[in-house]
PDB file of C-alpha atoms in Angstrom:
ATOM      1  CA  MET A   1      -0.092  -0.136  -0.039  1.00  0.00           C
ATOM      2  CA  LYS A   2       1.252   3.350  -1.128  1.00  0.00           C
ATOM      3  CA  TRP A   3       0.181   6.183   1.535  1.00  0.00           C
ATOM      4  CA  GLY A   4      -0.124   9.824   1.491  1.00  0.00           C
ATOM      5  CA  LEU A   5      -2.112  12.398   3.398  1.00  0.00           C
ATOM      6  CA  PRO A   6      -4.542  15.254   3.002  1.00  0.00           C
ATOM      7  CA  TRP A   7      -2.369  18.486   2.912  1.00  0.00           C
ATOM      8  CA  PRO A   8      -0.876  18.797   6.548  1.00  0.00           C
ATOM      9  CA  GLY A   9       1.157  22.182   5.721  1.00  0.00           C
ATOM     10  CA  LYS A  10       4.695  22.775   4.312  1.00  0.00           C
ATOM     11  CA  GLU A  11       6.593  21.542   7.350  1.00  0.00           C
ATOM     12  CA  CYS A  12       4.899  18.415   7.958  1.00  0.00           C
ATOM     13  CA  ALA A  13       4.658  17.522   4.259  1.00  0.00           C
ATOM     14  CA  ALA A  14       8.303  17.695   3.955  1.00  0.00           C
ATOM     15  CA  GLN A  15       8.674  15.080   6.726  1.00  0.00           C
ATOM     16  CA  ALA A  16       6.106  13.006   4.869  1.00  0.00           C
ATOM     17  CA  GLU A  17       7.819  13.028   1.617  1.00  0.00           C
ATOM     18  CA  ASP A  18      11.063  12.002   3.133  1.00  0.00           C
ATOM     19  CA  ALA A  19       9.083   9.075   5.008  1.00  0.00           C
ATOM     20  CA  GLY A  20       7.758   7.823   1.679  1.00  0.00           C
ATOM     21  CA  ALA A  21       4.473   9.568   0.979  1.00  0.00           C
ATOM     22  CA  SER A  22       3.703   9.162  -2.291  1.00  0.00           C
ATOM     23  CA  ALA A  23       0.690  11.935  -2.730  1.00  0.00           C
ATOM     24  CA  PHE A  24      -1.118  14.718  -0.883  1.00  0.00           C
ATOM     25  CA  CYS A  25      -4.579  15.651  -1.571  1.00  0.00           C
ATOM     26  CA  ALA A  26      -6.519  19.011  -0.948  1.00  0.00           C
ATOM     27  CA  GLY A  27     -10.314  18.823   0.058  1.00  0.00           C
ATOM     28  CA  GLU A  28     -12.507  21.839   0.168  1.00  0.00           C
ATOM     29  CA  PHE A  29     -15.250  23.686   1.963  1.00  0.00           C
ATOM     30  CA  SER A  30     -16.403  27.291   2.309  1.00  0.00           C
ATOM     31  CA  ASP A  31     -13.264  28.348   3.811  1.00  0.00           C
ATOM     32  CA  HIS A  32     -10.789  26.370   1.707  1.00  0.00           C
ATOM     33  CA  ASN A  33     -10.148  25.625  -1.977  1.00  0.00           C
ATOM     34  CA  ALA A  34      -8.874  22.543  -3.549  1.00  0.00           C
ATOM     35  CA  TYR A  35      -6.946  24.521  -6.322  1.00  0.00           C
ATOM     36  CA  VAL A  36      -5.495  26.936  -4.078  1.00  0.00           C
ATOM     37  CA  THR A  37      -4.398  24.443  -1.522  1.00  0.00           C
ATOM     38  CA  SER A  38      -3.234  22.492  -4.738  1.00  0.00           C
ATOM     39  CA  ALA A  39      -1.035  25.145  -5.657  1.00  0.00           C
ATOM     40  CA  GLU A  40       0.518  25.308  -1.839  1.00  0.00           C
ATOM     41  CA  MET A  41       1.252  21.880  -2.208  1.00  0.00           C
ATOM     42  CA  ALA A  42       3.193  22.328  -5.869  1.00  0.00           C
ATOM     43  CA  LEU A  43       5.403  24.685  -4.472  1.00  0.00           C
ATOM     44  CA  ALA A  44       6.232  22.885  -1.137  1.00  0.00           C
ATOM     45  CA  THR A  45       6.812  19.544  -2.410  1.00  0.00           C
ATOM     46  CA  SER A  46       9.117  17.996  -4.947  1.00  0.00           C
ATOM     47  CA  LYS A  47       8.270  14.113  -5.576  1.00  0.00           C
ATOM     48  CA  ALA A  48       4.885  13.282  -4.175  1.00  0.00           C
ATOM     49  CA  MET A  49       1.607  13.673  -6.639  1.00  0.00           C
ATOM     50  CA  ILE A  50      -0.469  16.558  -5.415  1.00  0.00           C
ATOM     51  CA  GLY A  51      -3.983  17.428  -6.571  1.00  0.00           C
ATOM     52  CA  PRO A  52      -7.862  18.199  -5.307  1.00  0.00           C
ATOM     53  CA  GLY A  53      -9.106  15.180  -3.485  1.00  0.00           C
ATOM     54  CA  ILE A  54     -11.779  16.337  -3.895  1.00  0.00           C
ATOM     55  CA  ALA A  55     -12.724  19.455  -6.033  1.00  0.00           C
ATOM     56  CA  TYR A  56     -16.421  20.164  -6.345  1.00  0.00           C
ATOM     57  CA  ALA A  57     -16.860  19.259  -9.829  1.00  0.00           C
ATOM     58  CA  PHE A  58     -19.933  21.040 -11.378  1.00  0.00           C
ATOM     59  CA  ALA A  59     -19.350  24.294  -9.232  1.00  0.00           C
ATOM     60  CA  ARG A  60     -16.765  24.819 -12.141  1.00  0.00           C
ATOM     61  CA  SER A  61     -16.411  24.519 -15.867  1.00  0.00           C
ATOM     62  CA  PRO A  62     -14.399  22.253 -17.533  1.00  0.00           C
ATOM     63  CA  PHE A  63     -12.266  25.258 -18.839  1.00  0.00           C
ATOM     64  CA  VAL A  64     -11.747  26.219 -15.147  1.00  0.00           C
ATOM     65  CA  HIS A  65     -10.660  22.469 -14.196  1.00  0.00           C
ATOM     66  CA  ALA A  66      -8.248  21.983 -16.921  1.00  0.00           C
ATOM     67  CA  ALA A  67      -6.906  25.614 -16.884  1.00  0.00           C
ATOM     68  CA  SER A  68      -6.420  24.839 -13.185  1.00  0.00           C
ATOM     69  CA  ALA A  69      -4.492  21.450 -14.039  1.00  0.00           C
ATOM     70  CA  ARG A  70      -2.174  23.148 -16.812  1.00  0.00           C
ATOM     71  CA  HIS A  71      -1.278  25.973 -14.192  1.00  0.00           C
ATOM     72  CA  LEU A  72      -0.336  23.542 -11.652  1.00  0.00           C
ATOM     73  CA  SER A  73       1.509  21.195 -13.652  1.00  0.00           C
ATOM     74  CA  LYS A  74       3.915  24.343 -14.450  1.00  0.00           C
ATOM     75  CA  HIS A  75       4.962  24.113 -10.736  1.00  0.00           C
ATOM     76  CA  ALA A  76       4.729  20.322 -10.331  1.00  0.00           C
ATOM     77  CA  PRO A  77       5.118  18.566 -13.829  1.00  0.00           C
ATOM     78  CA  GLY A  78       4.416  15.106 -13.998  1.00  0.00           C
ATOM     79  CA  ARG A  79       3.076  15.361 -10.574  1.00  0.00           C
ATOM     80  CA  VAL A  80      -0.940  16.470 -10.827  1.00  0.00           C
ATOM     81  CA  PHE A  81      -3.760  14.567 -10.444  1.00  0.00           C
ATOM     82  CA  LEU A  82      -7.292  15.703 -10.593  1.00  0.00           C
ATOM     83  CA  GLY A  83      -9.836  14.350  -7.943  1.00  0.00           C
ATOM     84  CA  LEU A  84     -13.445  15.332  -8.675  1.00  0.00           C
ATOM     85  CA  GLY A  85     -16.496  14.986  -6.688  1.00  0.00           C
ATOM     86  CA  ALA A  86     -20.338  15.646  -7.657  1.00  0.00           C
ATOM     87  CA  GLY A  87     -21.447  16.898  -4.243  1.00  0.00           C
ATOM     88  CA  THR A  88     -24.877  16.684  -2.896  1.00  0.00           C
ATOM     89  CA  LEU A  89     -27.822  17.932  -4.912  1.00  0.00           C
ATOM     90  CA  ARG A  90     -28.705  20.461  -2.009  1.00  0.00           C
ATOM     91  CA  MET A  91     -25.173  21.742  -2.139  1.00  0.00           C
ATOM     92  CA  ASN A  92     -25.107  22.291  -6.002  1.00  0.00           C
ATOM     93  CA  ARG A  93     -28.537  24.021  -5.698  1.00  0.00           C
ATOM     94  CA  ASP A  94     -28.461  25.738  -2.729  1.00  0.00           C
ATOM     95  CA  TRP A  95     -24.693  26.824  -1.790  1.00  0.00           C
ATOM     96  CA  PHE A  96     -23.243  26.796  -5.656  1.00  0.00           C
ATOM     97  CA  GLY A  97     -26.367  27.756  -7.708  1.00  0.00           C
ATOM     98  CA  VAL A  98     -25.730  25.430 -10.445  1.00  0.00           C
ATOM     99  CA  ASP A  99     -27.652  22.464 -11.909  1.00  0.00           C
ATOM    100  CA  ALA A 100     -26.261  18.925 -11.024  1.00  0.00           C
ATOM    101  CA  SER A 101     -29.141  16.877 -11.847  1.00  0.00           C
ATOM    102  CA  HIS A 102     -28.347  13.514 -13.710  1.00  0.00           C
ATOM    103  CA  PRO A 103     -25.114  13.517 -11.899  1.00  0.00           C
ATOM    104  CA  ALA A 104     -23.554  10.417 -13.057  1.00  0.00           C
ATOM    105  CA  PRO A 105     -23.778  11.230 -17.169  1.00  0.00           C
ATOM    106  CA  ARG A 106     -23.009  14.854 -16.447  1.00  0.00           C
ATOM    107  CA  MET A 107     -19.609  13.811 -14.592  1.00  0.00           C
ATOM    108  CA  ALA A 108     -18.834  11.610 -17.475  1.00  0.00           C
ATOM    109  CA  GLU A 109     -19.402  14.430 -20.092  1.00  0.00           C
ATOM    110  CA  LEU A 110     -17.279  17.045 -17.896  1.00  0.00           C
ATOM    111  CA  ILE A 111     -14.301  14.395 -17.964  1.00  0.00           C
ATOM    112  CA  THR A 112     -14.752  14.246 -21.733  1.00  0.00           C
ATOM    113  CA  VAL A 113     -14.481  18.111 -22.183  1.00  0.00           C
ATOM    114  CA  ILE A 114     -11.771  18.477 -19.536  1.00  0.00           C
ATOM    115  CA  ARG A 115      -9.624  15.666 -21.443  1.00  0.00           C
ATOM    116  CA  ALA A 116     -10.272  17.604 -24.588  1.00  0.00           C
ATOM    117  CA  TYR A 117      -8.710  20.858 -23.154  1.00  0.00           C
ATOM    118  CA  LEU A 118      -5.822  18.818 -21.722  1.00  0.00           C
ATOM    119  CA  HIS A 119      -5.070  17.022 -24.601  1.00  0.00           C
ATOM    120  CA  ALA A 120      -5.568  19.860 -27.009  1.00  0.00           C
ATOM    121  CA  GLU A 121      -2.410  20.919 -29.127  1.00  0.00           C
ATOM    122  CA  ASN A 122      -1.750  24.643 -30.148  1.00  0.00           C
ATOM    123  CA  GLY A 123      -4.145  26.087 -32.397  1.00  0.00           C
ATOM    124  CA  GLU A 124      -6.389  23.199 -32.368  1.00  0.00           C
ATOM    125  CA  ARG A 125     -10.122  24.127 -31.647  1.00  0.00           C
ATOM    126  CA  ILE A 126     -12.005  22.459 -29.093  1.00  0.00           C
ATOM    127  CA  ARG A 127     -15.218  21.495 -29.831  1.00  0.00           C
ATOM    128  CA  HIS A 128     -18.023  19.583 -27.976  1.00  0.00           C
ATOM    129  CA  SER A 129     -21.939  19.491 -28.333  1.00  0.00           C
ATOM    130  CA  GLY A 130     -23.330  17.374 -25.569  1.00  0.00           C
ATOM    131  CA  LYS A 131     -26.311  17.121 -23.224  1.00  0.00           C
ATOM    132  CA  PHE A 132     -24.736  19.126 -20.467  1.00  0.00           C
ATOM    133  CA  TYR A 133     -21.893  21.136 -22.349  1.00  0.00           C
ATOM    134  CA  ASP A 134     -21.688  23.037 -25.488  1.00  0.00           C
ATOM    135  CA  ILE A 135     -18.353  24.260 -26.259  1.00  0.00           C
ATOM    136  CA  ASP A 136     -16.572  25.808 -29.280  1.00  0.00           C
ATOM    137  CA  ALA A 137     -13.119  27.180 -28.277  1.00  0.00           C
ATOM    138  CA  ASP A 138     -10.792  29.029 -30.696  1.00  0.00           C
ATOM    139  CA  ILE A 139      -7.762  29.680 -28.397  1.00  0.00           C
ATOM    140  CA  ARG A 140      -5.315  31.246 -30.199  1.00  0.00           C
ATOM    141  CA  ALA A 141      -2.864  32.196 -27.653  1.00  0.00           C
ATOM    142  CA  PRO A 142      -0.119  29.080 -27.513  1.00  0.00           C
ATOM    143  CA  VAL A 143      -0.602  27.769 -24.211  1.00  0.00           C
ATOM    144  CA  HIS A 144      -1.756  24.180 -25.365  1.00  0.00           C
ATOM    145  CA  GLY A 145      -0.072  21.233 -26.095  1.00  0.00           C
ATOM    146  CA  ARG A 146      -0.918  17.482 -24.952  1.00  0.00           C
ATOM    147  CA  LEU A 147      -0.894  17.117 -21.015  1.00  0.00           C
ATOM    148  CA  GLU A 148      -1.760  13.961 -19.310  1.00  0.00           C
ATOM    149  CA  VAL A 149      -3.424  14.433 -16.047  1.00  0.00           C
ATOM    150  CA  PRO A 150      -4.857  11.523 -14.093  1.00  0.00           C
ATOM    151  CA  ILE A 151      -8.710  12.249 -13.499  1.00  0.00           C
ATOM    152  CA  LEU A 152     -10.111  10.458 -10.415  1.00  0.00           C
ATOM    153  CA  VAL A 153     -13.914  10.599  -8.946  1.00  0.00           C
ATOM    154  CA  GLY A 154     -14.990  10.608  -5.667  1.00  0.00           C
ATOM    155  CA  ALA A 155     -17.614   8.030  -6.354  1.00  0.00           C
ATOM    156  CA  PHE A 156     -19.664   6.072  -3.818  1.00  0.00           C
ATOM    157  CA  ASN A 157     -23.092   4.823  -5.654  1.00  0.00           C
ATOM    158  CA  LYS A 158     -23.152   2.180  -8.269  1.00  0.00           C
ATOM    159  CA  ALA A 159     -24.132   4.665 -11.173  1.00  0.00           C
ATOM    160  CA  MET A 160     -20.904   6.916 -10.371  1.00  0.00           C
ATOM    161  CA  LEU A 161     -18.916   4.120  -9.919  1.00  0.00           C
ATOM    162  CA  ARG A 162     -19.752   2.588 -13.363  1.00  0.00           C
ATOM    163  CA  THR A 163     -19.063   6.217 -14.739  1.00  0.00           C
ATOM    164  CA  VAL A 164     -15.570   5.825 -13.189  1.00  0.00           C
ATOM    165  CA  GLY A 165     -14.966   2.574 -14.728  1.00  0.00           C
ATOM    166  CA  SER A 166     -16.282   3.656 -18.027  1.00  0.00           C
ATOM    167  CA  CYS A 167     -14.136   6.868 -18.299  1.00  0.00           C
ATOM    168  CA  ALA A 168     -11.930   7.879 -15.470  1.00  0.00           C
ATOM    169  CA  ASP A 169      -8.738   7.038 -14.428  1.00  0.00           C
ATOM    170  CA  GLY A 170      -9.657   5.785 -11.064  1.00  0.00           C
ATOM    171  CA  VAL A 171     -11.674   6.220  -7.878  1.00  0.00           C
ATOM    172  CA  LEU A 172     -11.064   8.178  -5.004  1.00  0.00           C
ATOM    173  CA  GLY A 173     -12.915   5.939  -2.032  1.00  0.00           C
ATOM    174  CA  HIS A 174     -14.468   7.808   0.906  1.00  0.00           C
ATOM    175  CA  GLY A 175     -13.352   7.143   4.458  1.00  0.00           C
ATOM    176  CA  LEU A 176     -16.154   5.053   5.229  1.00  0.00           C
ATOM    177  CA  PHE A 177     -15.201   2.447   2.528  1.00  0.00           C
ATOM    178  CA  THR A 178     -14.936  -1.077   4.273  1.00  0.00           C
ATOM    179  CA  ASP A 179     -13.532  -4.053   2.973  1.00  0.00           C
ATOM    180  CA  ARG A 180     -17.075  -5.595   1.806  1.00  0.00           C
ATOM    181  CA  TRP A 181     -17.830  -2.140   0.219  1.00  0.00           C
ATOM    182  CA  TRP A 182     -14.486  -2.571  -1.861  1.00  0.00           C
ATOM    183  CA  ASP A 183     -15.012  -6.184  -2.444  1.00  0.00           C
ATOM    184  CA  GLU A 184     -18.826  -5.969  -3.201  1.00  0.00           C
ATOM    185  CA  VAL A 185     -19.639  -2.780  -4.584  1.00  0.00           C
ATOM    186  CA  VAL A 186     -16.684  -0.605  -5.852  1.00  0.00           C
ATOM    187  CA  ASP A 187     -14.860  -3.427  -7.803  1.00  0.00           C
ATOM    188  CA  PRO A 188     -18.018  -5.042  -9.621  1.00  0.00           C
ATOM    189  CA  GLN A 189     -19.208  -1.354 -10.633  1.00  0.00           C
ATOM    190  CA  LEU A 190     -15.625  -0.273 -11.761  1.00  0.00           C
ATOM    191  CA  ALA A 191     -15.389  -3.759 -13.741  1.00  0.00           C
ATOM    192  CA  GLY A 192     -18.925  -3.312 -15.350  1.00  0.00           C
ATOM    193  CA  GLY A 193     -18.446   0.174 -16.182  1.00  0.00           C
ATOM    194  CA  ALA A 194     -14.866  -0.343 -17.836  1.00  0.00           C
ATOM    195  CA  GLN A 195     -15.919  -3.465 -19.769  1.00  0.00           C
ATOM    196  CA  SER A 196     -18.907  -1.602 -21.117  1.00  0.00           C
ATOM    197  CA  ALA A 197     -16.331   0.771 -22.656  1.00  0.00           C
ATOM    198  CA  GLY A 198     -13.966  -1.488 -23.748  1.00  0.00           C
ATOM    199  CA  ARG A 199     -11.522  -1.092 -20.820  1.00  0.00           C
ATOM    200  CA  ASP A 200      -9.463  -2.920 -18.652  1.00  0.00           C
ATOM    201  CA  PRO A 201     -10.428  -2.683 -15.114  1.00  0.00           C
ATOM    202  CA  SER A 202      -7.208  -3.417 -13.687  1.00  0.00           C
ATOM    203  CA  SER A 203      -5.930  -0.199 -15.102  1.00  0.00           C
ATOM    204  CA  LEU A 204      -7.974   1.933 -12.774  1.00  0.00           C
ATOM    205  CA  ARG A 205      -6.447   3.421  -9.778  1.00  0.00           C
ATOM    206  CA  ARG A 206      -7.991   2.694  -6.457  1.00  0.00           C
ATOM    207  CA  TRP A 207      -7.132   5.388  -4.166  1.00  0.00           C
ATOM    208  CA  GLY A 208      -9.214   6.622  -1.034  1.00  0.00           C
ATOM    209  CA  TRP A 209      -9.226   8.074   2.294  1.00  0.00           C
ATOM    210  CA  LEU A 210      -8.540   5.971   5.322  1.00  0.00           C
ATOM    211  CA  ILE A 211      -9.480   7.580   8.789  1.00  0.00           C
ATOM    212  CA  THR A 212      -6.330   7.385  10.983  1.00  0.00           C
ATOM    213  CA  ALA A 213      -5.822   8.611  14.441  1.00  0.00           C
ATOM    214  CA  ILE A 214      -2.800   7.381  16.444  1.00  0.00           C
ATOM    215  CA  ASP A 215      -1.709   8.850  19.992  1.00  0.00           C
ATOM    216  CA  ASP A 216       0.428   6.515  22.078  1.00  0.00           C
ATOM    217  CA  GLY A 217       0.101   9.325  24.867  1.00  0.00           C
ATOM    218  CA  ASP A 218      -3.655   9.127  25.035  1.00  0.00           C
ATOM    219  CA  PRO A 219      -5.130   6.346  22.818  1.00  0.00           C
ATOM    220  CA  GLN A 220      -8.609   6.651  24.141  1.00  0.00           C
ATOM    221  CA  ARG A 221      -8.855   9.827  22.840  1.00  0.00           C
ATOM    222  CA  ALA A 222      -7.781   8.803  19.380  1.00  0.00           C
ATOM    223  CA  ILE A 223     -10.355   6.298  19.279  1.00  0.00           C
ATOM    224  CA  ARG A 224     -13.108   8.586  20.447  1.00  0.00           C
ATOM    225  CA  GLU A 225     -12.159  11.140  17.890  1.00  0.00           C
ATOM    226  CA  ALA A 226     -11.927   8.447  15.362  1.00  0.00           C
ATOM    227  CA  ARG A 227     -15.299   7.121  16.510  1.00  0.00           C
ATOM    228  CA  LEU A 228     -16.947  11.034  16.151  1.00  0.00           C
ATOM    229  CA  GLN A 229     -15.626  11.216  12.483  1.00  0.00           C
ATOM    230  CA  VAL A 230     -17.371   7.932  11.660  1.00  0.00           C
ATOM    231  CA  ALA A 231     -20.582   9.101  13.402  1.00  0.00           C
ATOM    232  CA  PHE A 232     -20.021  12.306  11.448  1.00  0.00           C
ATOM    233  CA  TYR A 233     -20.086  11.002   8.028  1.00  0.00           C
ATOM    234  CA  LEU A 234     -22.857   8.522   9.045  1.00  0.00           C
ATOM    235  CA  THR A 235     -25.310  11.162   9.574  1.00  0.00           C
ATOM    236  CA  VAL A 236     -25.475  11.621   5.865  1.00  0.00           C
ATOM    237  CA  ARG A 237     -28.197   9.673   3.630  1.00  0.00           C
ATOM    238  CA  THR A 238     -26.018   9.241   1.044  1.00  0.00           C
ATOM    239  CA  TYR A 239     -24.186   6.217   2.648  1.00  0.00           C
ATOM    240  CA  ASP A 240     -27.455   4.247   3.536  1.00  0.00           C
ATOM    241  CA  THR A 241     -26.288   1.628   0.907  1.00  0.00           C
ATOM    242  CA  LEU A 242     -23.331   0.754   2.972  1.00  0.00           C
ATOM    243  CA  VAL A 243     -25.089   1.078   5.978  1.00  0.00           C
ATOM    244  CA  GLU A 244     -27.685  -1.588   4.754  1.00  0.00           C
ATOM    245  CA  LEU A 245     -24.681  -3.811   3.388  1.00  0.00           C
ATOM    246  CA  HIS A 246     -23.475  -3.821   7.131  1.00  0.00           C
ATOM    247  CA  GLY A 247     -26.689  -4.079   9.235  1.00  0.00           C
ATOM    248  CA  TRP A 248     -25.996  -1.091  11.056  1.00  0.00           C
ATOM    249  CA  HIS A 249     -29.623   0.281  10.924  1.00  0.00           C
ATOM    250  CA  ASP A 250     -29.920   0.860  14.526  1.00  0.00           C
ATOM    251  CA  GLN A 251     -26.633   2.287  15.269  1.00  0.00           C
ATOM    252  CA  VAL A 252     -27.116   4.914  12.509  1.00  0.00           C
ATOM    253  CA  ASP A 253     -30.584   5.810  13.656  1.00  0.00           C
ATOM    254  CA  ALA A 254     -29.172   6.481  17.452  1.00  0.00           C
ATOM    255  CA  ILE A 255     -26.285   8.450  15.596  1.00  0.00           C
ATOM    256  CA  ARG A 256     -28.925  10.977  13.664  1.00  0.00           C
ATOM    257  CA  ALA A 257     -31.108  11.031  16.413  1.00  0.00           C
ATOM    258  CA  ALA A 258     -28.197  12.423  18.939  1.00  0.00           C
ATOM    259  CA  PHE A 259     -27.189  14.613  16.036  1.00  0.00           C
ATOM    260  CA  ARG A 260     -30.476  16.387  15.605  1.00  0.00           C
ATOM    261  CA  SER A 261     -30.765  16.748  19.316  1.00  0.00           C
ATOM    262  CA  ARG A 262     -28.054  19.400  19.247  1.00  0.00           C
ATOM    263  CA  ARG A 263     -25.649  16.993  21.295  1.00  0.00           C
ATOM    264  CA  PRO A 264     -23.102  16.353  18.480  1.00  0.00           C
ATOM    265  CA  ASP A 265     -20.528  15.298  21.068  1.00  0.00           C
ATOM    266  CA  THR A 266     -22.308  12.560  22.019  1.00  0.00           C
ATOM    267  CA  ILE A 267     -22.546  10.587  18.485  1.00  0.00           C
ATOM    268  CA  ALA A 268     -19.556   8.661  19.188  1.00  0.00           C
ATOM    269  CA  GLU A 269     -21.217   6.404  21.566  1.00  0.00           C
ATOM    270  CA  TYR A 270     -23.192   4.641  19.035  1.00  0.00           C
ATOM    271  CA  VAL A 271     -20.339   3.720  16.679  1.00  0.00           C
ATOM    272  CA  THR A 272     -19.394   0.038  17.847  1.00  0.00           C
ATOM    273  CA  ASP A 273     -16.295  -1.409  17.847  1.00  0.00           C
ATOM    274  CA  ASP A 274     -17.499  -3.656  14.913  1.00  0.00           C
ATOM    275  CA  MET A 275     -17.959  -0.438  13.007  1.00  0.00           C
ATOM    276  CA  LEU A 276     -14.745   1.197  13.987  1.00  0.00           C
ATOM    277  CA  TRP A 277     -12.308  -1.889  12.930  1.00  0.00           C
ATOM    278  CA  ALA A 278     -14.138  -1.817   9.450  1.00  0.00           C
ATOM    279  CA  ILE A 279     -13.595   1.604   8.741  1.00  0.00           C
ATOM    280  CA  ALA A 280     -10.615   3.149  10.836  1.00  0.00           C
ATOM    281  CA  ILE A 281      -7.012   2.873  12.181  1.00  0.00           C
ATOM    282  CA  CYS A 282      -6.867   4.355  15.515  1.00  0.00           C
ATOM    283  CA  GLY A 283      -5.589   4.010  19.273  1.00  0.00           C
ATOM    284  CA  ASP A 284      -2.127   3.534  19.942  1.00  0.00           C
ATOM    285  CA  THR A 285       0.521   2.355  17.545  1.00  0.00           C
ATOM    286  CA  GLU A 286       0.026  -1.350  18.623  1.00  0.00           C
ATOM    287  CA  GLN A 287      -3.609  -1.284  17.878  1.00  0.00           C
ATOM    288  CA  ALA A 288      -3.183   0.702  14.708  1.00  0.00           C
ATOM    289  CA  ARG A 289      -0.701  -1.898  13.525  1.00  0.00           C
ATOM    290  CA  THR A 290      -3.615  -4.754  14.403  1.00  0.00           C
ATOM    291  CA  MET A 291      -6.212  -2.915  12.859  1.00  0.00           C
ATOM    292  CA  LEU A 292      -4.480  -2.556   9.737  1.00  0.00           C
ATOM    293  CA  LYS A 293      -3.503  -6.120   9.405  1.00  0.00           C
ATOM    294  CA  THR A 294      -7.275  -6.967   9.896  1.00  0.00           C
ATOM    295  CA  ARG A 295      -7.955  -5.298   6.628  1.00  0.00           C
ATOM    296  CA  ALA A 296      -7.810  -6.985   3.318  1.00  0.00           C
ATOM    297  CA  ARG A 297      -8.657  -4.345   0.962  1.00  0.00           C
ATOM    298  CA  LEU A 298      -7.012  -1.055   1.693  1.00  0.00           C
ATOM    299  CA  PRO A 299      -6.759   1.444  -1.404  1.00  0.00           C
ATOM    300  CA  ASP A 300      -3.596   1.272  -3.476  1.00  0.00           C
ATOM    301  CA  THR A 301      -2.957   4.959  -1.980  1.00  0.00           C
ATOM    302  CA  ALA A 302      -4.182   5.583   1.080  1.00  0.00           C
ATOM    303  CA  PHE A 303      -4.700   9.266   2.143  1.00  0.00           C
ATOM    304  CA  LEU A 304      -4.116   8.583   6.083  1.00  0.00           C
ATOM    305  CA  SER A 305      -6.616  11.156   7.170  1.00  0.00           C
ATOM    306  CA  PRO A 306      -7.018  12.764  10.817  1.00  0.00           C
ATOM    307  CA  PRO A 307     -10.391  12.979  12.249  1.00  0.00           C
ATOM    308  CA  SER A 308     -11.771  16.690  11.708  1.00  0.00           C
ATOM    309  CA  PHE A 309     -15.147  16.487  13.216  1.00  0.00           C
ATOM    310  CA  LEU A 310     -14.844  18.615  16.680  1.00  0.00           C
ATOM    311  CA  VAL A 311     -11.311  18.029  16.252  1.00  0.00           C
ATOM    312  CA  GLY A 312      -8.969  21.488  16.148  1.00  0.00           C
ATOM    313  CA  GLN A 313      -5.869  22.075  13.943  1.00  0.00           C
ATOM    314  CA  ARG A 314      -3.051  21.610  16.477  1.00  0.00           C
ATOM    315  CA  ARG A 315      -4.794  18.022  17.169  1.00  0.00           C
ATOM    316  CA  ARG A 316      -4.836  17.355  13.708  1.00  0.00           C
ATOM    317  CA  SER A 317      -1.403  18.144  13.063  1.00  0.00           C
ATOM    318  CA  HIS A 318      -0.375  15.767  15.996  1.00  0.00           C
ATOM    319  CA  TYR A 319      -2.463  13.044  14.093  1.00  0.00           C
ATOM    320  CA  ASP A 320      -0.649  13.764  10.654  1.00  0.00           C
ATOM    321  CA  ALA A 321       2.686  13.459  12.595  1.00  0.00           C
ATOM    322  CA  ALA A 322       1.754  10.215  14.096  1.00  0.00           C
ATOM    323  CA  ALA A 323       0.602   8.637  10.764  1.00  0.00           C
ATOM    324  CA  THR A 324       3.646   9.870   9.100  1.00  0.00           C
ATOM    325  CA  ARG A 325       5.822   7.864  11.581  1.00  0.00           C
ATOM    326  CA  PHE A 326       3.508   5.232  11.432  1.00  0.00           C
ATOM    327  CA  ALA A 327       3.388   4.607   7.727  1.00  0.00           C
ATOM    328  CA  ALA A 328       7.149   5.271   7.603  1.00  0.00           C
ATOM    329  CA  GLU A 329       7.491   1.967   9.780  1.00  0.00           C
ATOM    330  CA  LEU A 330       5.410   0.102   7.239  1.00  0.00           C
ATOM    331  CA  ASN A 331       7.739   0.823   4.383  1.00  0.00           C
TER     332      ASN A 331
END
């Protein structure tokens, strides 16, 4: 397993690169932009892959995604990837003010148009006429030239996973992905999508986030904060199919009831050991090693992600450093 981190900052990233980190990724929210953070990563690293993981796909035009990739590649040639995520219907409608209907075919078409911009040679007119995008770009400035940038998608449901298989370069798995989810849902859908497009499923990248909280000085706190992150993710109904697969209905009902009661700090109480061991790596170093050994289907490249729900930046930095030491010992 290769490993990386969600962007931990320049100092920690340098230590992580020296320890063998192969990639850094940048999420985004209302106070941080995935492409801006990716620029920070490009300037502060020298070997690892860098890119958004994920950027909100439909909040930007194909031109903007492609231009961002080209700009990043000037500072980190050969090291850029694009990780795109559809976001929820509510976010797209109410936060971004954009149409996100039919997300799977819209994502497929977006990827096609991004690639058209990235693969264009100087002087080549870029044309695309589809259901969601109508492009006729006659860009005369000599800024083009074919650029290969892997495009990965943060896919969860079956339709989007099939889309990944048919047209993307790989998947960026959610932090909730379990061994069973990889085996019984992700791989079959990727394979089905790839085969429908005449592609080899084995060529797809299977990257993903892995909730990681290691603290030899206070392992119980690390365990509790990992439980908090798992519970917070499970407040979202998008992930109900995973809940159904594992039979976690009662626990998730309790998590959501506690969350609605405005006592979010209590939701960790309803994450069982079975749930925690299926999803996260946490506790002291010894327990983390044991948890890692019990996992049969980790991502090919795992972003060791510190808990963030009700966890401050200083604490997350502590987890980043611990994850770096832990991963370095595995190499």
